Coordinates of C-alpha atoms and ligand atoms in Angstrom, one line a residue:
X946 CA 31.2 -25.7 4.8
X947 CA 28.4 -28.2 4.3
X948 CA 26.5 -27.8 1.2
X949 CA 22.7 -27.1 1.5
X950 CA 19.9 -28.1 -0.9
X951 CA 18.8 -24.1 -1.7
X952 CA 15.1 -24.4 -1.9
X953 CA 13.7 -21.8 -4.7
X954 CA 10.5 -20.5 -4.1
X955 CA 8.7 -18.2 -7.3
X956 CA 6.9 -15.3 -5.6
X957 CA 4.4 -13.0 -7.5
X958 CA 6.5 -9.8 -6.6
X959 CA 3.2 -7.5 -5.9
X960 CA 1.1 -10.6 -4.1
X961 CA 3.2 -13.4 -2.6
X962 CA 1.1 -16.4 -1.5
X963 CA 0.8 -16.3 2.1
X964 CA 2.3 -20.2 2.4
X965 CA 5.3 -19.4 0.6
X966 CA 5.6 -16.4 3.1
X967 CA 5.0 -18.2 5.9
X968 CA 7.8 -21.0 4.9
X969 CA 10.8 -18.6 4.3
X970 CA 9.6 -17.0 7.7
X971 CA 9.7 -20.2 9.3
X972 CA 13.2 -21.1 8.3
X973 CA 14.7 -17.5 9.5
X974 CA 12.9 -18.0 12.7
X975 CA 14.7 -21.5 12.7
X976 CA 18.2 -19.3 12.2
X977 CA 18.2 -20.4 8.2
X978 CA 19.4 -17.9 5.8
X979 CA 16.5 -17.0 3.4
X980 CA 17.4 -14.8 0.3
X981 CA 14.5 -12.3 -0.6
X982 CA 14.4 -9.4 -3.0
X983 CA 13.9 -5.9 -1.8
X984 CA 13.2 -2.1 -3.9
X985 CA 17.0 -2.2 -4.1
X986 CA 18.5 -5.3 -4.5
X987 CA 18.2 -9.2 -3.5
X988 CA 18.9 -9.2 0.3
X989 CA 20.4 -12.1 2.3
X990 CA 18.8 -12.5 5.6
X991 CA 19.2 -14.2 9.1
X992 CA 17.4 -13.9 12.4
X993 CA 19.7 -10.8 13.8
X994 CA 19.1 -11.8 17.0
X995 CA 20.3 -15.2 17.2
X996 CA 24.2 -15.3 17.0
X997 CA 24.5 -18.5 15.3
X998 CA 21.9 -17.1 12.9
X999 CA 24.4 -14.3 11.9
X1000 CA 27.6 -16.1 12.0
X1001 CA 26.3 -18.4 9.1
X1002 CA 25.8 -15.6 7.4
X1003 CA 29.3 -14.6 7.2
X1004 CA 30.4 -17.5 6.7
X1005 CA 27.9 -18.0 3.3
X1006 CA 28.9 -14.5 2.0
X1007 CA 32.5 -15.1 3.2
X1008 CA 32.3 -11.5 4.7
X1009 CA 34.4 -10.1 6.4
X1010 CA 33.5 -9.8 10.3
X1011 CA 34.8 -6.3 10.4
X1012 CA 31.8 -5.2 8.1
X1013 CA 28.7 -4.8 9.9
X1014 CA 25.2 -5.5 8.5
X1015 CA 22.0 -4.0 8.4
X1016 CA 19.0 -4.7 10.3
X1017 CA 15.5 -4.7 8.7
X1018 CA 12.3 -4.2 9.9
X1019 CA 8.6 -3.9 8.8
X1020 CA 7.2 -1.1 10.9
X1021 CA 8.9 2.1 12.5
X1022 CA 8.0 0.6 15.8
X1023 CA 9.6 -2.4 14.8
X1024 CA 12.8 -0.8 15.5
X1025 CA 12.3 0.7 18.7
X1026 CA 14.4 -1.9 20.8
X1027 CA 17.3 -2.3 18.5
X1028 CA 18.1 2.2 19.1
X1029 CA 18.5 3.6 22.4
X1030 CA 17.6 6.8 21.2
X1031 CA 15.4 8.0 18.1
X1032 CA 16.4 11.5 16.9
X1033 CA 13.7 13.7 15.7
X1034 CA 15.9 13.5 12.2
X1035 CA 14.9 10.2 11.9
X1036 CA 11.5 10.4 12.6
X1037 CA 10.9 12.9 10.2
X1038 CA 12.8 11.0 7.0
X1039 CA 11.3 7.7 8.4
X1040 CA 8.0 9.5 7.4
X1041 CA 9.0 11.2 4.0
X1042 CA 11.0 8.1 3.0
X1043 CA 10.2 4.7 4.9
X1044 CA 9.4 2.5 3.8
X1045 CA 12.0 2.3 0.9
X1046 CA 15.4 2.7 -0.4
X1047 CA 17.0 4.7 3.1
X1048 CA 18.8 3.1 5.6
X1049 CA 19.5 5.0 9.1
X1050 CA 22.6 4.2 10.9
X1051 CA 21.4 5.0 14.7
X1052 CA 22.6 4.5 18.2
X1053 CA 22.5 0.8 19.4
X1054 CA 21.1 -0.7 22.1
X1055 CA 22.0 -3.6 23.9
X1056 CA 19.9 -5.8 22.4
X1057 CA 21.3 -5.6 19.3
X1058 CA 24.8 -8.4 19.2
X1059 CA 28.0 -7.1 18.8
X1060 CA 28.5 -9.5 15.4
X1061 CA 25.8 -7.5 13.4
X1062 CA 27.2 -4.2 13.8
X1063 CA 31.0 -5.5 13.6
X1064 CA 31.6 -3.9 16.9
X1065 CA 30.5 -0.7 16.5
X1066 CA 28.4 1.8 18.4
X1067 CA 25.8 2.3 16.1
X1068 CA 23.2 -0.1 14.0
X1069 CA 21.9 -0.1 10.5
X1070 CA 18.5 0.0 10.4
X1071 CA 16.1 -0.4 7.2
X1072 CA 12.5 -0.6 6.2
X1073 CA 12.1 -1.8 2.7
X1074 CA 9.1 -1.3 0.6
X1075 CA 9.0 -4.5 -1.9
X1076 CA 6.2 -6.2 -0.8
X1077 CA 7.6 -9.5 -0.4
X1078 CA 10.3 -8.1 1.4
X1079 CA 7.8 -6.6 3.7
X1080 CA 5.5 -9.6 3.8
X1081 CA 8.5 -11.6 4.7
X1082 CA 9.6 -9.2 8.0
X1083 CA 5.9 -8.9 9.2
X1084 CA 5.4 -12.7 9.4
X1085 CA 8.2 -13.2 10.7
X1086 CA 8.0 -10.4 13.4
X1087 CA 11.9 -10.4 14.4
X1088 CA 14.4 -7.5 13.1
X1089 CA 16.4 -9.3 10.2
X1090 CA 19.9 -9.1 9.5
X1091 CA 20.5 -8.8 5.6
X1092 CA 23.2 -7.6 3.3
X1093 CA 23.3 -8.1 -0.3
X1094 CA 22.8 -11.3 -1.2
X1095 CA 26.2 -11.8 -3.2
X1096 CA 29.6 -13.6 -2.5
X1097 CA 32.1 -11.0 -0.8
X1098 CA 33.9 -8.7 -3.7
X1099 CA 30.8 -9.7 -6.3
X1100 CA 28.6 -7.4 -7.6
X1101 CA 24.8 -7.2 -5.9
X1102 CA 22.4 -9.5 -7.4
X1103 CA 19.4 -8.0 -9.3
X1104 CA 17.7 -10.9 -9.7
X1105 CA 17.3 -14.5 -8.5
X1106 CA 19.7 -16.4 -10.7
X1107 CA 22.6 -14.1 -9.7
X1108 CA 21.6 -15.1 -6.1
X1109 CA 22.2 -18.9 -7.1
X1110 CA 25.5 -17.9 -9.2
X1111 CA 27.0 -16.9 -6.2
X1112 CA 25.3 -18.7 -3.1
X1113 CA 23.5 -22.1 -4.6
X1114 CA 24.8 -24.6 -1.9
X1115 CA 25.6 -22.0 0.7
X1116 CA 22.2 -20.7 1.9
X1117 CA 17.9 -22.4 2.5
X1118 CA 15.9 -20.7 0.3
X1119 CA 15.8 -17.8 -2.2
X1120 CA 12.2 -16.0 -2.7
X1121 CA 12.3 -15.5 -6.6
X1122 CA 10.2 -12.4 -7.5
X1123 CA 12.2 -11.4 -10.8
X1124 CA 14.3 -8.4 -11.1
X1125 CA 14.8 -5.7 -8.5
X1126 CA 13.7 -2.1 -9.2
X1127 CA 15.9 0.0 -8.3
X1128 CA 19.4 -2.1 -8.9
X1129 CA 22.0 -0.1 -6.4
X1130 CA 21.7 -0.8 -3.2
X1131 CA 20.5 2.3 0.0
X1132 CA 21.3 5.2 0.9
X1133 CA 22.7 4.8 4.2
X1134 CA 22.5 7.7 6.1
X1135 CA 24.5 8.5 9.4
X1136 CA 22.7 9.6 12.5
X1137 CA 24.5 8.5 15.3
X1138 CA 27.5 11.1 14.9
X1139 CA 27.2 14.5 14.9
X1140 CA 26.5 15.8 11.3
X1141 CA 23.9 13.6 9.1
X1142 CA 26.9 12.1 6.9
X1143 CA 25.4 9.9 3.9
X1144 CA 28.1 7.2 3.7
X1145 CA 27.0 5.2 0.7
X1146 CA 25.3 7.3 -1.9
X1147 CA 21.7 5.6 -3.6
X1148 CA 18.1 5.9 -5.1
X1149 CA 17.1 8.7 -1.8
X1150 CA 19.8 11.3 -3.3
X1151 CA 21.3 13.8 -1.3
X1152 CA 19.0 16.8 -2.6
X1153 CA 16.2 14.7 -1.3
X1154 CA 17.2 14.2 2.3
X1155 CA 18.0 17.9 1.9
X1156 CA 14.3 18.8 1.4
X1157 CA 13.7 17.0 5.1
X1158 CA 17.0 17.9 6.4
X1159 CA 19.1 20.5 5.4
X1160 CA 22.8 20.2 6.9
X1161 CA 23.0 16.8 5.5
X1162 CA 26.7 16.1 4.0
X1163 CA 28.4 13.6 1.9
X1164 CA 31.5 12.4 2.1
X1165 CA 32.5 10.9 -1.6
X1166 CA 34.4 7.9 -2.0
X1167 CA 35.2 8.7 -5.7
X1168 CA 38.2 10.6 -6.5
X1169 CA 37.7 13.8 -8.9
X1170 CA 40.1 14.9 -11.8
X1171 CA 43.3 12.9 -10.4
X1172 CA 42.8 14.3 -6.7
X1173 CA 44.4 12.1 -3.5
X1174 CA 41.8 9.4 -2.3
X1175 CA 40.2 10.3 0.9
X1176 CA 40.3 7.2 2.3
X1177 CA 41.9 4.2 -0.2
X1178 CA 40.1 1.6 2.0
X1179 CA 36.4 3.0 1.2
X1180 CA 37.8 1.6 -2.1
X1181 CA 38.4 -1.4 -1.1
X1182 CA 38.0 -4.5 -3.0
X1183 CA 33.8 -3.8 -3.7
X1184 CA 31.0 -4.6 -6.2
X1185 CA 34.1 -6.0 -8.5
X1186 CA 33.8 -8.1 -11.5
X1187 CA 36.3 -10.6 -12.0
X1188 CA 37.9 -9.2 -14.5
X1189 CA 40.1 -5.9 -14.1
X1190 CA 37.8 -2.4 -14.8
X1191 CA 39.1 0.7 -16.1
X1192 CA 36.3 3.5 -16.4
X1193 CA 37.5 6.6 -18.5
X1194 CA 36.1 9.8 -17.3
X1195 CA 35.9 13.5 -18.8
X1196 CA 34.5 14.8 -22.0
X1197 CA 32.5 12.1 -23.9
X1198 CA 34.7 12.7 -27.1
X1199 CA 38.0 12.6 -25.2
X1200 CA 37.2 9.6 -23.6
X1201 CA 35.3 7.9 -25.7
X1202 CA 38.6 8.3 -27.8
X1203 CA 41.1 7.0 -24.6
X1204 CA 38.7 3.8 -24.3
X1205 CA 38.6 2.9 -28.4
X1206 CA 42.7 3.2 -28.5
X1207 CA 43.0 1.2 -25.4
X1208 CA 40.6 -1.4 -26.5
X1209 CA 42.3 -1.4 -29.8
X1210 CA 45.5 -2.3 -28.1
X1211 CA 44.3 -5.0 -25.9
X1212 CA 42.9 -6.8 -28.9
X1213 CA 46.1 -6.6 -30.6
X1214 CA 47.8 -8.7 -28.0
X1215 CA 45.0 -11.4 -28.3
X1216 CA 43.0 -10.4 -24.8
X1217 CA 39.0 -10.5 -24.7
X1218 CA 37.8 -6.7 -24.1
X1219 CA 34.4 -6.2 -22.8
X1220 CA 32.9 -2.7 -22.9
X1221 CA 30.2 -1.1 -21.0
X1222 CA 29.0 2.6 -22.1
X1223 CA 25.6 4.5 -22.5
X1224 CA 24.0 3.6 -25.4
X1225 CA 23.9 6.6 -27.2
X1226 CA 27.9 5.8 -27.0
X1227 CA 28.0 2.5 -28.6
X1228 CA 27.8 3.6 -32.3
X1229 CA 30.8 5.8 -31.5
X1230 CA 32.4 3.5 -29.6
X1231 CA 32.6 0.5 -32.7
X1232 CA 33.0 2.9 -35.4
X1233 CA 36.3 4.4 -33.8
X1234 CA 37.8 1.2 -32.6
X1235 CA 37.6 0.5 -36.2
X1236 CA 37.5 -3.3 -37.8
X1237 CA 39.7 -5.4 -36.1
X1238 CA 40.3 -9.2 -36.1
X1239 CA 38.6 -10.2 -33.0
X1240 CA 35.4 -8.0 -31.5
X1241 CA 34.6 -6.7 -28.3
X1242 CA 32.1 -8.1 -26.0
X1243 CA 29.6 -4.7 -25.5
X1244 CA 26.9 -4.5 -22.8
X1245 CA 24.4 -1.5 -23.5
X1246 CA 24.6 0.0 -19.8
X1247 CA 21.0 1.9 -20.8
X1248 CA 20.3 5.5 -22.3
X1249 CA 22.5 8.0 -20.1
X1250 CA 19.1 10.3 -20.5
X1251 CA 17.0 7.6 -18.2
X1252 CA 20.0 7.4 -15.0
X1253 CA 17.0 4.6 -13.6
X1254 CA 17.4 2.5 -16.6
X1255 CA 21.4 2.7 -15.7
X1256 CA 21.3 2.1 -12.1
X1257 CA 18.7 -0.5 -12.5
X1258 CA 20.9 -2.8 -15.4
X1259 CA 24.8 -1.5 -13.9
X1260 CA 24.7 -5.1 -11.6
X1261 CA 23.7 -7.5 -14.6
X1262 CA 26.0 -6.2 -17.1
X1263 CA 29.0 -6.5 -15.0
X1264 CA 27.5 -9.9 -14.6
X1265 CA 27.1 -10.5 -18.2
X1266 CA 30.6 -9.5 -18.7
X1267 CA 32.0 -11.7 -16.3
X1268 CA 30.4 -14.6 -18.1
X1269 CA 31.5 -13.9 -21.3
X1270 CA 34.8 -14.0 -19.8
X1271 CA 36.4 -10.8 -21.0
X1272 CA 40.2 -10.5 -19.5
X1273 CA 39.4 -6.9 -19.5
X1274 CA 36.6 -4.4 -19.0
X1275 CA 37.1 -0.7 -20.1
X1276 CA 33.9 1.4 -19.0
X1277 CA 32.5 4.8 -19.7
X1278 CA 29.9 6.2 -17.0
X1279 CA 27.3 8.8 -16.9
X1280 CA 28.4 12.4 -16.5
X1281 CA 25.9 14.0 -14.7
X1282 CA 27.4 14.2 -10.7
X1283 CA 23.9 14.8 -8.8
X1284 CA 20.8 12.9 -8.1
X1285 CA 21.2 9.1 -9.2
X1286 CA 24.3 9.9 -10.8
X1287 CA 26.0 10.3 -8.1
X1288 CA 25.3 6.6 -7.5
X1289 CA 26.0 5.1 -10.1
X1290 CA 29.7 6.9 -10.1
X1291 CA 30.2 5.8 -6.3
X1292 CA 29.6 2.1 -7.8
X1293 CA 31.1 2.4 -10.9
X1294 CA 34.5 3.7 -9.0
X1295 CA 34.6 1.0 -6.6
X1296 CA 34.1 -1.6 -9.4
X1297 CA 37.4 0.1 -11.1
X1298 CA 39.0 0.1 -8.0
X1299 CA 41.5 3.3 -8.4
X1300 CA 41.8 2.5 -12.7
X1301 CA 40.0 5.7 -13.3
X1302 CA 41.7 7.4 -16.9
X1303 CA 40.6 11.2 -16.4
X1304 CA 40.3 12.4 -19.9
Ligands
TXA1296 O1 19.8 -1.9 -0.3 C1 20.4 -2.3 0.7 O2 20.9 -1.7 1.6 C2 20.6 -3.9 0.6 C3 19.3 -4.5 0.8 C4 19.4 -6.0 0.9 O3 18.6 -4.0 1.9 N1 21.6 -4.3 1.6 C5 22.9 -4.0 1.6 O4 23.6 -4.5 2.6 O5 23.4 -3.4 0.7 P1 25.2 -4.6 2.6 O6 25.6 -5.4 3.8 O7 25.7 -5.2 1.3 O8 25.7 -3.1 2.8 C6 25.6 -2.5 4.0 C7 26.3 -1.2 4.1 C8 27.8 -1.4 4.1 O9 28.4 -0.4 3.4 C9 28.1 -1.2 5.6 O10 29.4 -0.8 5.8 C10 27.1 -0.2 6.0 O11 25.9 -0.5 5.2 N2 26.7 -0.3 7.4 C11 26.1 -1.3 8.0 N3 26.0 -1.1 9.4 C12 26.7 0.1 9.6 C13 27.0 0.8 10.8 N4 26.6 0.4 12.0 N5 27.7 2.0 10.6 C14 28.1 2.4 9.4 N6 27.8 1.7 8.3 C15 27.1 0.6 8.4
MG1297 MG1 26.8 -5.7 -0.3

């Protein structure tokens, strides 16, 4: 792959300059790949209409071409040619919940290449609220293609230096406008088949689409108290840090007590642990792993009574812990299952990649 100059462009994140807007619309309208932040996390978009556009994108994220991408646009209209058919469903979140952290999966039209939606019948579509994200796609005035703007298997980037950690080199121009709210990336919601199925849980939780649409299901990737995976490939290799993550699950004593023995042991042989846990944890956590002749490396995932402080630091501190190069990561997560929770597990599971202890 050639190697790019990345341009980096500082954005106020309420009030971008109109020039900086109009020069990262310019170069996705010239099919370059422009990084932006969004509510959720930093996106990585291309022009979705324009093949070569797209392909570059793959190629920069080194994604996979079997995983489809989602399509953003400004306005509800704006999405009007990309579905052949709007269900009354959508309309009715798209006005409870658009713009922001939702993200419709709806029949496609032809319009729409076969390379964005990896194939399939039905497109992703999003309308974001950060307003550079949304100065960006009204100047630009084309739908844009944009997954998370990470290398494949990495976690999401929060902020603009993860961007450059991963895709400095690979990719135009990143619009810096500091650290993402939200920190997990959509919901994404299915609507193109049958029963609304949310397929990745986020910030719009399921008791919320509930209070537009009732019937609305989810089908969890995370496995409960030792019970058979689902579907082992919605596991797949996803949001991982480099090194190895075992979360322990259950009782906060129990576990708390699994992760201090198994830390303890891991130090013994000489390894680097790294530990992420609320921090109402952390005390616990030190005290019970006892002294020891090397320490671990801890990351304060946030207060597990503010699930927004979580969600919104969970991408930096695997980050963090990847550059303090731990071998190992041992992880506690929040206990509560609904709302943002729910979330947080989904990533937090797929980070651990089947090591769950249930305690
Ligand atoms: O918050 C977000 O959604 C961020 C920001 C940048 O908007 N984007 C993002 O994109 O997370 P990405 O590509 O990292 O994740 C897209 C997810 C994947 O899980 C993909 O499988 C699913 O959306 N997806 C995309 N198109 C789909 C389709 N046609 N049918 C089912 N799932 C789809
Ligand atoms: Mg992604």
């Amino acid at each position: 792959m050639v190697r790019l100059m990345t341009v980096v462009i500082r954005v106020d994140p309420n009030h971008p300059d109109p020039e900086s807007i109009a020069r990262a619309a310019d170069c996705l309208r010239r099919g370059g790949l422009v990084a932006f932040p969004t509510e959720t996390v930093y996106g990585l978009g291309a022009h979705a209409l324009d093949l070569a556009a797209v392909q570059r994108l793959f190629d920069a994220k080194g994604r996979p071409a079997n995983d489809p991408l989602i399509v953003h646009v400004p306005t509800f209209d704006g999405m009007s040619t990309l579905t052949r058919r709007v269900p009354a469903t959508a309309r009715a979140l798209a006005d409870r919940f658009w713009p922001g952290p939702l993200t419709l999966v709806l029949e496609r039209s032809d319009r729409v290449p076969g390379v964005v939606t990896a194939g399939l019948d039905a497109v992703a579509i999003r309308i974001p609220s950060h307003p550079v994200a949304r100065a960006l796609l009204l100047a630009v005035d084309l739908p844009v293609a944009a997954p998370s703007a990470n290398l494949f298997t990495r976690p999401s980037p929060t902020r603009a230096a993860h961007v450059l950690e991963d895709l400095e080199g690979r990719i135009d121009m990143v619009l810096d406008g500091g650290d993402t709210d939200v920190g997990l990336e959509s919901t994404v919601l299915d609507l193109a088949h049958g029963t609304p199925t949310v397929l990745r849980p986020g910030a719009i939780t399921i008791d919320l689409l509930r209070t537009v649409v009732p019937d609305v299901i989810y089908r969890s990737a995370v496995v409960h108290d030792g019970e058979a995976m689902a579907s082992p490939g919605l596991l797949a290799k996803h949001y991982s840090p480099r090194a190895p993550l075992t979360l322990f699950e259950g009782p906060a004593d129990r576990a708390i007590g699994a992760l201090a023995a198994e830390a303890r042991a891991t130090m013994a042989t000489g390894s680097r642990v790294g530990i992420l846990a609320p921090r109402e944890e952390l005390d616990v956590i030190r005290t019970q792993i006892g002294p020891s002749t090397f320490s671990p490396h801890v990351e304060d995932a946030g207060s597990a009574n503010d699930l927004s402080e979580v969600a919104q630091r969970l991408y930096a501190a695997l980050r963090s812990l990847d550059a303090a190069g731990v071998d190992l990561i041992l992880a506690r997560t929040v206990s509560a299952d609904d709302g943002l929770g729910s979330a947080i597990r989904d990533r937090l599971h797929r980070a651990a990649a089947g090591r769950v202890v249930v305690c």
